[in-house]
Short mmCIF file of C-alpha atoms in Angstrom, two decimals:
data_model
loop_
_atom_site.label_atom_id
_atom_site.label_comp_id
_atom_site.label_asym_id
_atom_site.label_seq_id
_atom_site.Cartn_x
_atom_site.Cartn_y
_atom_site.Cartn_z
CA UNK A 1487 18.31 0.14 -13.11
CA UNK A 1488 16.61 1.62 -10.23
CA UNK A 1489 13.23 0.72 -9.27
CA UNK A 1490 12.41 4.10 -8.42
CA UNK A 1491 13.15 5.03 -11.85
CA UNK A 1492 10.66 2.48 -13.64
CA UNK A 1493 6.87 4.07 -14.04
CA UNK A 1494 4.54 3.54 -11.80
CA UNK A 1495 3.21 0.45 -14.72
CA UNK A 1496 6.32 -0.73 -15.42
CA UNK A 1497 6.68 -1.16 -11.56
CA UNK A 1498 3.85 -2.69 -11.35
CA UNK A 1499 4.23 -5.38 -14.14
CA UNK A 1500 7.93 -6.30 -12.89
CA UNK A 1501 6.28 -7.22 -9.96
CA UNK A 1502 3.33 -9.47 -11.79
CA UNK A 1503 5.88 -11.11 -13.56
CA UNK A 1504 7.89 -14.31 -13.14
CA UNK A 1505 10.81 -12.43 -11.69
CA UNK A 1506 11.16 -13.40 -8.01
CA UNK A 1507 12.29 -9.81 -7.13
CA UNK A 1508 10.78 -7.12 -6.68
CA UNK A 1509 8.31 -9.06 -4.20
CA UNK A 1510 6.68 -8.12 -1.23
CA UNK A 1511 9.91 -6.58 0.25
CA UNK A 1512 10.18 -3.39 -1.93
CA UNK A 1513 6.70 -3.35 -2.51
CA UNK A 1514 6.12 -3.13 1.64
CA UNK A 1515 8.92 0.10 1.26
CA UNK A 1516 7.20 1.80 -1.26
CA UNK A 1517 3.92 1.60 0.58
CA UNK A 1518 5.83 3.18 3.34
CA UNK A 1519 7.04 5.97 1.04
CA UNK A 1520 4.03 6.72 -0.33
CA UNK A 1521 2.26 6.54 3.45
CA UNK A 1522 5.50 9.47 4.43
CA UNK A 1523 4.34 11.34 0.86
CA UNK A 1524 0.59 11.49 1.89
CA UNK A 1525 1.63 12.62 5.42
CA UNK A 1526 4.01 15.21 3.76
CA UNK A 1527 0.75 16.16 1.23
CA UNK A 1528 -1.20 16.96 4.26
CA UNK A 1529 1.07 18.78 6.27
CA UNK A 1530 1.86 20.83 3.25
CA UNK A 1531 -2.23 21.52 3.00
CA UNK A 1532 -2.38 22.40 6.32
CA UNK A 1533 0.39 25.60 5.79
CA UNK A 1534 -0.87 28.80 4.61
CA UNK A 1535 -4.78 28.50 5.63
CA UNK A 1536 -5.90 31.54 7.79
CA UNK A 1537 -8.11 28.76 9.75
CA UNK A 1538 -5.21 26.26 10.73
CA UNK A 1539 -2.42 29.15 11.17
CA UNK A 1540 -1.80 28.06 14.64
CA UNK A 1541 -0.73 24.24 13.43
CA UNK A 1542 1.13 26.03 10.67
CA UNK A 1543 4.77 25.68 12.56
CA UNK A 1544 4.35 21.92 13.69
CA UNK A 1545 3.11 21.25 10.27
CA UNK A 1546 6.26 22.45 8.55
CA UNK A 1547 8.03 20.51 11.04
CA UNK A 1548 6.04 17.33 9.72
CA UNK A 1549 6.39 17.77 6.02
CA UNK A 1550 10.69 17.88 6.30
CA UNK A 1551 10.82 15.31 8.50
CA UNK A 1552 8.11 13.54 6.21
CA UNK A 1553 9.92 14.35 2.85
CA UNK A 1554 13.25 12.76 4.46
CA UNK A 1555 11.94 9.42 5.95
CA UNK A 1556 10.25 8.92 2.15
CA UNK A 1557 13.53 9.77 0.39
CA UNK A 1558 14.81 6.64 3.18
CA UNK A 1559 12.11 4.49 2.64
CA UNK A 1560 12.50 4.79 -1.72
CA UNK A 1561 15.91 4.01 -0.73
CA UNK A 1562 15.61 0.58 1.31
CA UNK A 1563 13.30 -0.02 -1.60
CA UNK A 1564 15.88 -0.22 -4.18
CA UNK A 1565 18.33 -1.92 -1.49
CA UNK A 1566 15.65 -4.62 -0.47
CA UNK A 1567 16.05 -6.48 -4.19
CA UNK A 1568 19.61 -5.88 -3.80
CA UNK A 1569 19.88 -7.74 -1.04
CA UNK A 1570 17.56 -10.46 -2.62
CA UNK A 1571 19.77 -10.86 -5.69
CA UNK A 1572 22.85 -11.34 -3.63
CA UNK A 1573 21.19 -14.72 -2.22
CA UNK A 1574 19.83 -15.15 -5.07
CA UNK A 1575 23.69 -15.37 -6.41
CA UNK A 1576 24.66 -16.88 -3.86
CA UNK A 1577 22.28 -20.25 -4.32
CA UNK A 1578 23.95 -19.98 -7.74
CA UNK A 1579 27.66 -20.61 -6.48
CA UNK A 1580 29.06 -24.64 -7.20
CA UNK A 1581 28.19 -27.34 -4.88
CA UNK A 1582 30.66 -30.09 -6.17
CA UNK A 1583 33.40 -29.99 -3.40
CA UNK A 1584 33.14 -30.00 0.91
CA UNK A 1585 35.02 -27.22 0.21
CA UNK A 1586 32.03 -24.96 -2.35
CA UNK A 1587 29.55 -26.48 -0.55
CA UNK A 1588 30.41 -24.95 2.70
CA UNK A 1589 31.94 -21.35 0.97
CA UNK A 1590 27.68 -21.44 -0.61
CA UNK A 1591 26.12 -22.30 2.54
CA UNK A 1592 28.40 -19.34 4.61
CA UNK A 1593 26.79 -16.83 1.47
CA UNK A 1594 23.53 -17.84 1.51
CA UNK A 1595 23.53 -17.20 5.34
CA UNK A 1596 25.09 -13.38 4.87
CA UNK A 1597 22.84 -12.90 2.33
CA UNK A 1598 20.13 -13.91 4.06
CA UNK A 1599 21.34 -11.57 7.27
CA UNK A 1600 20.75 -8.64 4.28
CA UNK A 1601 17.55 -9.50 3.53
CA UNK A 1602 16.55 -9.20 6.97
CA UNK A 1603 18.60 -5.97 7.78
CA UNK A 1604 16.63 -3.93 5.14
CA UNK A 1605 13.01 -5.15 5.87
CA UNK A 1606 13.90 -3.94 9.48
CA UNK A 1607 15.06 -0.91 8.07
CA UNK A 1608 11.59 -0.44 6.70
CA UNK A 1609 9.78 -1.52 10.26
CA UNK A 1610 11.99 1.09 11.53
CA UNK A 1611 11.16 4.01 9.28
CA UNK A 1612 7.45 3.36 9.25
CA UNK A 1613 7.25 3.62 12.97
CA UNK A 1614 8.91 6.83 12.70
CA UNK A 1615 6.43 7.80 9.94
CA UNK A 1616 3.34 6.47 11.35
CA UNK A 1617 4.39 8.56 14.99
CA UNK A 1618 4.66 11.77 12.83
CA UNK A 1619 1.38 11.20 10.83
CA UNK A 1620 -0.35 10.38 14.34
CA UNK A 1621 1.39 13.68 15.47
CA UNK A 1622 -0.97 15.36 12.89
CA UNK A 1623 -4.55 14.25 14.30
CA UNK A 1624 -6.36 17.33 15.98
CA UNK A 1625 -4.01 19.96 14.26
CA UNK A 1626 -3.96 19.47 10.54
CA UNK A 1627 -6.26 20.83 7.61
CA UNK A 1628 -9.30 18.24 8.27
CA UNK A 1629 -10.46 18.51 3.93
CA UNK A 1630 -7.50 15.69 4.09
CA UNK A 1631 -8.61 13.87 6.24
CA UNK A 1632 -9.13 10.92 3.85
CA UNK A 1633 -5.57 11.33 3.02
CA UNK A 1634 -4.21 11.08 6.19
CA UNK A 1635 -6.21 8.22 6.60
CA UNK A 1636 -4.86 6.45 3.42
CA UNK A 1637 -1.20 7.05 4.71
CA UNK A 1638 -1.79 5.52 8.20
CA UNK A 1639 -3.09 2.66 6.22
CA UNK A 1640 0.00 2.70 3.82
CA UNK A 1641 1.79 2.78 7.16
CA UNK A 1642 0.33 -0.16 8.36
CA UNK A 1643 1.25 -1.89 5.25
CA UNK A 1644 4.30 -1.20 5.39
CA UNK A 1645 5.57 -1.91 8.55
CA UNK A 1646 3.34 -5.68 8.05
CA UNK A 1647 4.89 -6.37 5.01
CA UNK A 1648 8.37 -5.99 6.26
CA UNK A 1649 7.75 -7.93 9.32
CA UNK A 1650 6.73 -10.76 6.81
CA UNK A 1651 9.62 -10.62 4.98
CA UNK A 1652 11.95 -10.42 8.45
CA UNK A 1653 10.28 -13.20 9.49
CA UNK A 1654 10.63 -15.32 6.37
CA UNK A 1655 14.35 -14.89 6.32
CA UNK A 1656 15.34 -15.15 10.24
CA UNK A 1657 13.10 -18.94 9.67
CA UNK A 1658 16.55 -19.68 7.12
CA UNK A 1659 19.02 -18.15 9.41
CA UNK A 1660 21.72 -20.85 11.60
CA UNK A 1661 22.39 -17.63 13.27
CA UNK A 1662 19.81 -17.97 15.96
CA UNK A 1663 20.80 -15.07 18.22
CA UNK A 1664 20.58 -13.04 15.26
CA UNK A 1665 17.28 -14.21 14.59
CA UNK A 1666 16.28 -13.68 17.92
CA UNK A 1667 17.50 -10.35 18.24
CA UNK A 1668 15.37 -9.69 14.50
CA UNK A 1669 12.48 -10.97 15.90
CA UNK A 1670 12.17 -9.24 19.20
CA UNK A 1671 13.59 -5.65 17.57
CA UNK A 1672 10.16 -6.57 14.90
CA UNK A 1673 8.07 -7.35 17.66
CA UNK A 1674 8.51 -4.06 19.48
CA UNK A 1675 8.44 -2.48 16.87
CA UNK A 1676 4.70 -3.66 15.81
CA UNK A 1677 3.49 -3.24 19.43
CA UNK A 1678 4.15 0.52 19.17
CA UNK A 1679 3.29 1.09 15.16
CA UNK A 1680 -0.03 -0.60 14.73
CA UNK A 1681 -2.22 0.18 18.12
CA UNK A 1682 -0.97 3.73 17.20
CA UNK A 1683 -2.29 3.39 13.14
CA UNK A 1684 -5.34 1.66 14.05
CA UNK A 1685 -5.97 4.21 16.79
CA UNK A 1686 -5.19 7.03 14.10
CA UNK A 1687 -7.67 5.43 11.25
CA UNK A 1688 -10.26 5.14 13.69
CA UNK A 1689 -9.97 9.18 14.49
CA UNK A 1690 -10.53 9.79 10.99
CA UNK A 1691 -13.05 7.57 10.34
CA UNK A 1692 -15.01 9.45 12.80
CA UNK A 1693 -14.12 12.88 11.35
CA UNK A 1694 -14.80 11.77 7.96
CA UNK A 1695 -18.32 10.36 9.34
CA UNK A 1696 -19.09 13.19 11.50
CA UNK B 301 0.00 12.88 -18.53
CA UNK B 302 -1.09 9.95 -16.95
CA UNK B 303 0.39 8.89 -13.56
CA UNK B 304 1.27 5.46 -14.49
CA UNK B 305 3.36 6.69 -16.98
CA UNK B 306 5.03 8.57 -13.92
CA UNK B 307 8.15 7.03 -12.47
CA UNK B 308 7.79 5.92 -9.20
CA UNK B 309 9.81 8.55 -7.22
CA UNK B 310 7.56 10.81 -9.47
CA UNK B 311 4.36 9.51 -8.26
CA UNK B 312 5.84 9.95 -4.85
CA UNK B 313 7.14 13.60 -5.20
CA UNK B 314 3.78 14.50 -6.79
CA UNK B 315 1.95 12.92 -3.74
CA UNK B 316 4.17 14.39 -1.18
CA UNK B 317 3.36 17.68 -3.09
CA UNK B 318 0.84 20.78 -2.39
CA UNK B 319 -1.07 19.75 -5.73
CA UNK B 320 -4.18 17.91 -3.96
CA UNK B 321 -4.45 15.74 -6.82
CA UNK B 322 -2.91 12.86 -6.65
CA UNK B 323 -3.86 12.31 -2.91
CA UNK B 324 -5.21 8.96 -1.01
CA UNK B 325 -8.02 7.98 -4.12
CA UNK B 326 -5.52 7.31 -6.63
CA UNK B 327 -2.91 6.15 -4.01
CA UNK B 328 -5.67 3.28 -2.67
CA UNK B 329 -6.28 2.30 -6.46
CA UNK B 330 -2.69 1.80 -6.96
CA UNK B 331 -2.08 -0.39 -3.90
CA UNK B 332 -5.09 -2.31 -5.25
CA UNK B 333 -3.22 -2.75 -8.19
CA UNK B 334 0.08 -3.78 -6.96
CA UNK B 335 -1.74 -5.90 -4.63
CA UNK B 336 -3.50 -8.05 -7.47
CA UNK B 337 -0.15 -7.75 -9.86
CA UNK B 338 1.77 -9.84 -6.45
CA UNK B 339 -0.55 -12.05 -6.47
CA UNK B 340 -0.29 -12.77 -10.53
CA UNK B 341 3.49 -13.25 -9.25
CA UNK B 342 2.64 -15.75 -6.97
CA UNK B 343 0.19 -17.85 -9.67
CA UNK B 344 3.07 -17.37 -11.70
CA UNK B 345 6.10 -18.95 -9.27
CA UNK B 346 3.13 -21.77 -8.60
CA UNK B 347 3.25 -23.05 -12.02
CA UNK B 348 5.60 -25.01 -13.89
CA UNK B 349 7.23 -26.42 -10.18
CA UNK B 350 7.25 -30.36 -10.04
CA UNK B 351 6.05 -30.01 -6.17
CA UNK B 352 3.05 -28.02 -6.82
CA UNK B 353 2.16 -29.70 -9.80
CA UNK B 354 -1.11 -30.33 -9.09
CA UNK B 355 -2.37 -27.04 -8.33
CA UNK B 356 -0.81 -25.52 -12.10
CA UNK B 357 -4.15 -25.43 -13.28
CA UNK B 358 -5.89 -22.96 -10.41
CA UNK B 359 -2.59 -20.63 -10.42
CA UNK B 360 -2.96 -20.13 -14.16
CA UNK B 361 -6.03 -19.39 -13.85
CA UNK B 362 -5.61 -16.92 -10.87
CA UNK B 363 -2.45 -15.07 -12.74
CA UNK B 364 -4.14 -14.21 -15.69
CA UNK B 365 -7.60 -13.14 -14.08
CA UNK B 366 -5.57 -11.22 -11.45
CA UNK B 367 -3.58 -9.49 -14.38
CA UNK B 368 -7.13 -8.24 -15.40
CA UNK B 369 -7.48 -6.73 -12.57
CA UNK B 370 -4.36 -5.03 -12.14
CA UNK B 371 -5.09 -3.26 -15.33
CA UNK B 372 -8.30 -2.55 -14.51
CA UNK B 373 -7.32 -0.82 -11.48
CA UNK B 374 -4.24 1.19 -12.40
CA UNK B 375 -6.99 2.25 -15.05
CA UNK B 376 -9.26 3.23 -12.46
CA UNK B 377 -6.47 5.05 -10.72
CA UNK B 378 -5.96 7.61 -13.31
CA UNK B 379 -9.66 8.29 -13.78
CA UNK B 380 -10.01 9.14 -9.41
CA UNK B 381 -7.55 12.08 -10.02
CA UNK B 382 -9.95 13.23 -13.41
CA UNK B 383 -12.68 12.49 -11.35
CA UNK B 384 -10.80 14.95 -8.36
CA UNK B 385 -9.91 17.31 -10.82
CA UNK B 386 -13.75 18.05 -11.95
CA UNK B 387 -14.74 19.19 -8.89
CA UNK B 388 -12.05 20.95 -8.40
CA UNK B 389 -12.44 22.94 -11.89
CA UNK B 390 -16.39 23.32 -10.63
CA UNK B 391 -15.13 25.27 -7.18
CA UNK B 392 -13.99 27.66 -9.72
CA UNK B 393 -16.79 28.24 -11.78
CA UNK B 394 -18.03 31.62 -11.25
CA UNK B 395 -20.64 32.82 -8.36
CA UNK B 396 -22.00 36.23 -9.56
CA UNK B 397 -25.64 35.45 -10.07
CA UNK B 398 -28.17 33.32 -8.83
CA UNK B 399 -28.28 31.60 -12.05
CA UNK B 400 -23.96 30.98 -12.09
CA UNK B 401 -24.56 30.40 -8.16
CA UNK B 402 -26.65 27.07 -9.12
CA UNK B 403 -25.03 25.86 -12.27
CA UNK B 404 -22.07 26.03 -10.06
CA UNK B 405 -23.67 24.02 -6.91
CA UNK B 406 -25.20 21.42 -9.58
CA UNK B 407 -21.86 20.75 -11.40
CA UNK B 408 -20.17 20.76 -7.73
CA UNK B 409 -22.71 17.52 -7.23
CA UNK B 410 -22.51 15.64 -10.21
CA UNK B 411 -18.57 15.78 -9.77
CA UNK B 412 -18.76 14.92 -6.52
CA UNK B 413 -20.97 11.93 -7.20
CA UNK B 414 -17.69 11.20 -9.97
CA UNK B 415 -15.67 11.13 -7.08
CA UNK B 416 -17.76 8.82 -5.14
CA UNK B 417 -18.74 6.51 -8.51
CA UNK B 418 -14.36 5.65 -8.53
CA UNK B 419 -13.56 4.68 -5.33
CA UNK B 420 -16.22 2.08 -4.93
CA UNK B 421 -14.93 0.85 -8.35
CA UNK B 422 -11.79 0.27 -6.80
CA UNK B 423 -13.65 -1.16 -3.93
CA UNK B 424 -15.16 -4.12 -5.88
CA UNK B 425 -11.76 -4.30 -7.93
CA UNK B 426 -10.11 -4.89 -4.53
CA UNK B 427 -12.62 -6.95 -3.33
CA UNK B 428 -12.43 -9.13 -5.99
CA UNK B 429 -9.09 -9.53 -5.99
CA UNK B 430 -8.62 -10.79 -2.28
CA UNK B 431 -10.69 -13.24 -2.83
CA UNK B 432 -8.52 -14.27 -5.93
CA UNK B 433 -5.38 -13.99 -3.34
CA UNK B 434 -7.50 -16.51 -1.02
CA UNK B 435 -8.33 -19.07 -3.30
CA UNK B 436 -4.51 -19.86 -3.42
CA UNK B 437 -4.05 -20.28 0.33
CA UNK B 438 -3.28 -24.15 0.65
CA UNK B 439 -2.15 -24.72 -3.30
CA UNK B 440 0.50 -21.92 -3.91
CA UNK B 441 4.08 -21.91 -3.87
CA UNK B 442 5.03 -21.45 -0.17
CA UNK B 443 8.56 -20.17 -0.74
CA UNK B 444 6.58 -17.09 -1.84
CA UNK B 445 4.56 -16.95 1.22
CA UNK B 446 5.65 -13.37 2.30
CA UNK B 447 4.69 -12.12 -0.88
CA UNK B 448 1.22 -13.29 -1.14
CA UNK B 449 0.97 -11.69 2.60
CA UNK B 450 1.75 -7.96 0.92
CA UNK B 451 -0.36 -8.61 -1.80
CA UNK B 452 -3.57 -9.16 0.46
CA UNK B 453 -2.08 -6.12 2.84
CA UNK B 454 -2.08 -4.25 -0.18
CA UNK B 455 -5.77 -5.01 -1.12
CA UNK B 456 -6.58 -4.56 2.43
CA UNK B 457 -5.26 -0.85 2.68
CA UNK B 458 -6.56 -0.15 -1.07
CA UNK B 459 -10.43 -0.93 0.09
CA UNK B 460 -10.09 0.71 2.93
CA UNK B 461 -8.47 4.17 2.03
CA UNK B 462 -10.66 3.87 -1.07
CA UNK B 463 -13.77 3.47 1.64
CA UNK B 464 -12.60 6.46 3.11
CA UNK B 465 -12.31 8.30 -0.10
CA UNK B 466 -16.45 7.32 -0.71
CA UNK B 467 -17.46 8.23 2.41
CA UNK B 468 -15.59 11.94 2.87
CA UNK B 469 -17.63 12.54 -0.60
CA UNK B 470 -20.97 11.29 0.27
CA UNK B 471 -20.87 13.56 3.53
CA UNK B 472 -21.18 16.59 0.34
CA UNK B 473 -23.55 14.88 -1.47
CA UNK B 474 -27.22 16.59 -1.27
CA UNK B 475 -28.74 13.55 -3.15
CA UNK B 476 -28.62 11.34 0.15
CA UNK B 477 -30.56 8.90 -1.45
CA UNK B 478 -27.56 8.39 -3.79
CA UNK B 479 -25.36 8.48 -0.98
CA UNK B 480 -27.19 5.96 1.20
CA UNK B 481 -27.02 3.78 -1.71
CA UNK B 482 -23.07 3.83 -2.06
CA UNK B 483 -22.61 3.49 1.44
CA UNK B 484 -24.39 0.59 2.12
CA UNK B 485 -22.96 -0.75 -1.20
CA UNK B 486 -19.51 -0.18 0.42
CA UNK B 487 -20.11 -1.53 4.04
CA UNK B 488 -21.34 -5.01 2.06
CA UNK B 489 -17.99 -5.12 0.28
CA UNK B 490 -15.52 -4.40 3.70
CA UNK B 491 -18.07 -6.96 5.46
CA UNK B 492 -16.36 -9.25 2.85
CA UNK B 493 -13.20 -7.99 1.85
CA UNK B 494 -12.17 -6.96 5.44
CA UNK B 495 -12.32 -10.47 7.27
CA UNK B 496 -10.89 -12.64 4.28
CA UNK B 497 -8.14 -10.51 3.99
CA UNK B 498 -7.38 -11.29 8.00
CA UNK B 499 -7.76 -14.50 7.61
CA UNK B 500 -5.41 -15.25 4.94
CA UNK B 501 -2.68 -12.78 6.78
CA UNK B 502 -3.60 -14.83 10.04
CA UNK B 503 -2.79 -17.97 7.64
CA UNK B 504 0.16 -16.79 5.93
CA UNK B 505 1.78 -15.89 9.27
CA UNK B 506 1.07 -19.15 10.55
CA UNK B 507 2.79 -20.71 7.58
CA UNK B 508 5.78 -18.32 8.01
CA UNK B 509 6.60 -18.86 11.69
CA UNK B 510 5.98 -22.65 11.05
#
């Protein structure tokens, strides 16, 4: 069963319930699909209007590229409680002999290596997403402005939601060059996405506000 | 149809769309409501755990009173598009006479005002809930840290792209008496919602890095 395939309540009420997964992992790719669908919406709303003609080509530009990274980002989605259930699994596996204990301990710490590969995944796609959106302010059909605003913000979401969820698993890992390597990629990451969303939600607050 | 009966690739296809209904109104209601239904998951993975045995009580109490308002706001999510769709049905009454010129202007309004009456609904919804989220900082169950960090980035980025959606509606509104009203009505909630939610993010990631 896929999660994109549950309704948007069903979704919703998996997530309220006892089960540990889907947590905060998928739900941080899903905001980042739905911030890539808004950006798509508006890029689409731009096309085809006499009064924005001349943004008409970049715009069409936007909404493949836009379609694409959400098609990734409902992807990691699914692959994000994957990964969970594998450690998940693996915490499950004996712990009688030297011999199980340490053949546990080497899955939990691949698993938990997965769980930080797709969050990052996410980070990464965001970025991406959040550059195009921001590559939309000054040339797109301005009646949307709120909801380019509301996919920066799902953006921004997004990309903070993964980082807590890389962050929570590279604290587990032995592996500490791994980690390392995690953390820093994350940390760049953030320093480009979020001065570049906040910068983005403040334009359109001030369009919206005239 | 409503859309949380879509599936979730649906509701992101029909975003991503050229249909401008659903756009970033029923998108920040639905973050609000994935945003309170992670933190009934949270109350939920609190309870029945030897180690946080003494705060049982509080998380019961949060889960089911945040399950409230998950259904409250994917309720409130279907009625923003309705809300959208008025207006938009009122842009198409006819504008022949003086008389068909008004009732149109006058039914333009009142929807408008719909579309202003929803967001701040999911404004106070969201509100609400982060400070639900907050009162389990310090007594929750930490190995779900990450996921009570979405949950209050999710409430975060619902009140604020719902706050966008009231304001780009009361910049139509004629009756500015009814729009000074809503917009000092919304400032008092981000005043609240906006610096709580920080703080428990600031907490949580505090908690996380250890």
């Amino acid at each position: 069963m896929k999660l994109a395939d549950l309704t948007v309540r069903e979704f919703a009420d998996l997530v309220a319930s006892d089960a540990p997964a889907p947590g905060g992992g998928s739900v941080a790719a899903y905001y980042g699909g739905v911030g890539a669908a808004l950006t798509a919406m508006v890029a689409c709303l731009t096309q085809g209007r006499k009064k924005y003609a001349e943004f008409a080509g970049h715009a069409a530009e936007v909404e493949a590229k836009a379609k694409a990274l959400q098609a990734k980002l409902l992807d990691v989605m699914d692959r994000d409680t994957d990964a969970f259930n594998v450690v998940s699994d693996a915490f499950g596996m004996p712990k009688e002999t030297v011999e199980q204990k340490a053949a546990r301990s080497a899955a939990i710490q691949e698993g938990l290596k997965g769980c930080t590969r797709t969050p990052m995944e996410m980070m990464e796609l965001c970025d991406e997403t959040v550059t195009l959106a921001a590559s939309l302010i000054g040339r797109f059909n301005e009646t949307s402005a709120s909801d380019l605003g509301v996919a920066v913000l799902s953006l921004k979401a997004g990309i903070q939601g993964a980082w807590l969820n890389v962050l929570i698993n590279i604290g587990s890992l032995k592996d500490r060059e791994f980690a390392e390597e995690y953390r820093k990629r994350g940390e760049a990451l953030l320093a480009h996405a979020l001065p570049l969303a906040d910068e983005c939600y403040a334009e359109i607050l001030t369009l919206i506000e005239g």
